[in-house]
Amino acid sequence: MPAQRRRDRGRTLPPALKTNPLKHKRAPGLVVAAAAVGVAWLVHLAVPAMPFLTAAVILGILAANVPVSSSPVAGILRPGLDFSGKKFMRLGIVLLGLKLSLFDVAALGWGTLGIIVSIVLLTFFGTLLLGKALKLPGDQPILLATGFSICGASAIGAMSGVTKTDHRDTVVPIALVTLCGTLAIGVLPLLKIPLGLDPVPFGHWVGASVHDVGQVVATAQTAGPAALAGALIIKLTRVLMLAPMVTGVALVRRRTHKRVGSPLRESGAEIKLPPLVPLFVAGFMAMILVRTLGFLPPAVLGMAGTAQDLLLAAALFGLGSSVRVGSLMRTGGRAIVAAMLSWALIAALAYGGVQLM
C-alpha cells in the first residue's frame, strides 16, 4: 500500500486537474481592482461632476505613486492589474457597442455625419503628424491620435490590440487623454457664453470634441437635458468610427509587414501579421448590430451598460496603476505638448463643425 501511494505521487496529473499558478498570482490584483471600482463609484456619487471612469484612472495613478501602496502595486498586485488592464478593457469595448443604434446615427442626416467623420479624420491625422513631428516614441503617436479623435481610453485600448503595443506602453496616452478630458469638464462650460453657443449647439460641440462618454455627460449636462441629448448622439456616432479606423490601421500594418518582412522570411524568422479585425472589435460591431435590430429588452441593455462601466473602470484602474508621475514628467514632456495641441485641434475643428450643422 505505501508503495502504491509512492507510485501515485510520482504520476503526472492530467491537464484538467492541474492548477494554473498564474491565476493565483492574478487574484490579489483582481481583488484590489474590484475594490477600487467600488471606491471610484462612491467618489462619483459624492462628486457627480467627476465621471466614474475618470475617478478609476485617478485612483490607479494615486495607487502607483503613494508610498504606502506603490510597492505592492509594482509587486504582488501587478499580474492581476495587468490582466485587468488588458482583458477587461477588451470586454468593455465589446459591450460599448450596445450603446449605439444605427437608426440613431442615420437620423442625424448625411450632412452632419459627414462633418463628424471629417472631424475624426482631421483630428486623427493631425495628431498623428504632431506626434511624429515631436518624435514621440513607439506607437504613442497613433495611440494619442486614436484616443483624442474617437473615444479616449477605450479607443486606445482597441488600437493597441492591432498595433500589438504592450499595454504598459499605453499608459502615457491614456493618462494624457484622461487629463485633457477631465480639464474639458471645467473649461468648456466657461466658454459657452463667450463663444455664443446655445444649449443644443454647445452639446454638439461637447459631443464632437470631448473624449470619454462619461466626460461628455459631465460636461454637457451643465447646459441642460437638451445639450446632453445632443452631445450623446454626436459622441456615440464618433464611437462608430472605432471599427473602421482600427481595421484601416490593421490593413496598413499588414501591408507594411509584407513589404518589409521578406528579409526576415528569407532568414527563416516567422512574422506574425496583425489581425485585420481583432476579435473584440468584431464583437463590438456585432453588439452594434444587436442593438440596432432591437433583440435585447431595455432591462438587459441597462445591465450590459452597467457591466461595461464596471469592466472599463477595472481596466482603467489597472492601466492607471502603471503610471509613474515622476517618470511621466521626466520623459513625457513632448507627449504632453502633443496632447495639448491635439486637444486644441479637436476643439477648434468641432467648433467649426457645429457652425456648419
Short mmCIF file of N, CA, C and O in Angstrom, two decimals, residues 126 132 160 238 296 302:
data_model
loop_
_atom_site.label_atom_id
_atom_site.label_comp_id
_atom_site.label_asym_id
_atom_site.label_seq_id
_atom_site.Cartn_x
_atom_site.Cartn_y
_atom_site.Cartn_z
N GLY A 126 -4.06 64.78 -37.94
CA GLY A 126 -3.36 65.94 -37.39
C GLY A 126 -2.56 65.57 -36.16
O GLY A 126 -1.38 65.97 -36.02
N LYS A 132 4.52 62.54 -34.66
CA LYS A 132 5.74 62.21 -35.42
C LYS A 132 6.68 63.42 -35.47
O LYS A 132 7.91 63.27 -35.41
N SER A 160 -4.45 49.48 -29.56
CA SER A 160 -3.26 48.77 -29.10
C SER A 160 -3.36 47.27 -29.40
O SER A 160 -2.35 46.58 -29.50
N ARG A 238 -19.28 59.28 -33.12
CA ARG A 238 -17.81 59.20 -33.18
C ARG A 238 -17.33 57.81 -32.78
O ARG A 238 -16.38 57.27 -33.37
N LEU A 296 -32.60 42.98 -27.78
CA LEU A 296 -32.50 42.96 -26.32
C LEU A 296 -33.46 43.95 -25.70
O LEU A 296 -33.58 45.10 -26.16
N GLY A 302 -29.67 47.81 -19.96
CA GLY A 302 -29.23 48.51 -18.76
C GLY A 302 -28.19 47.72 -17.99
O GLY A 302 -27.18 48.28 -17.54
#
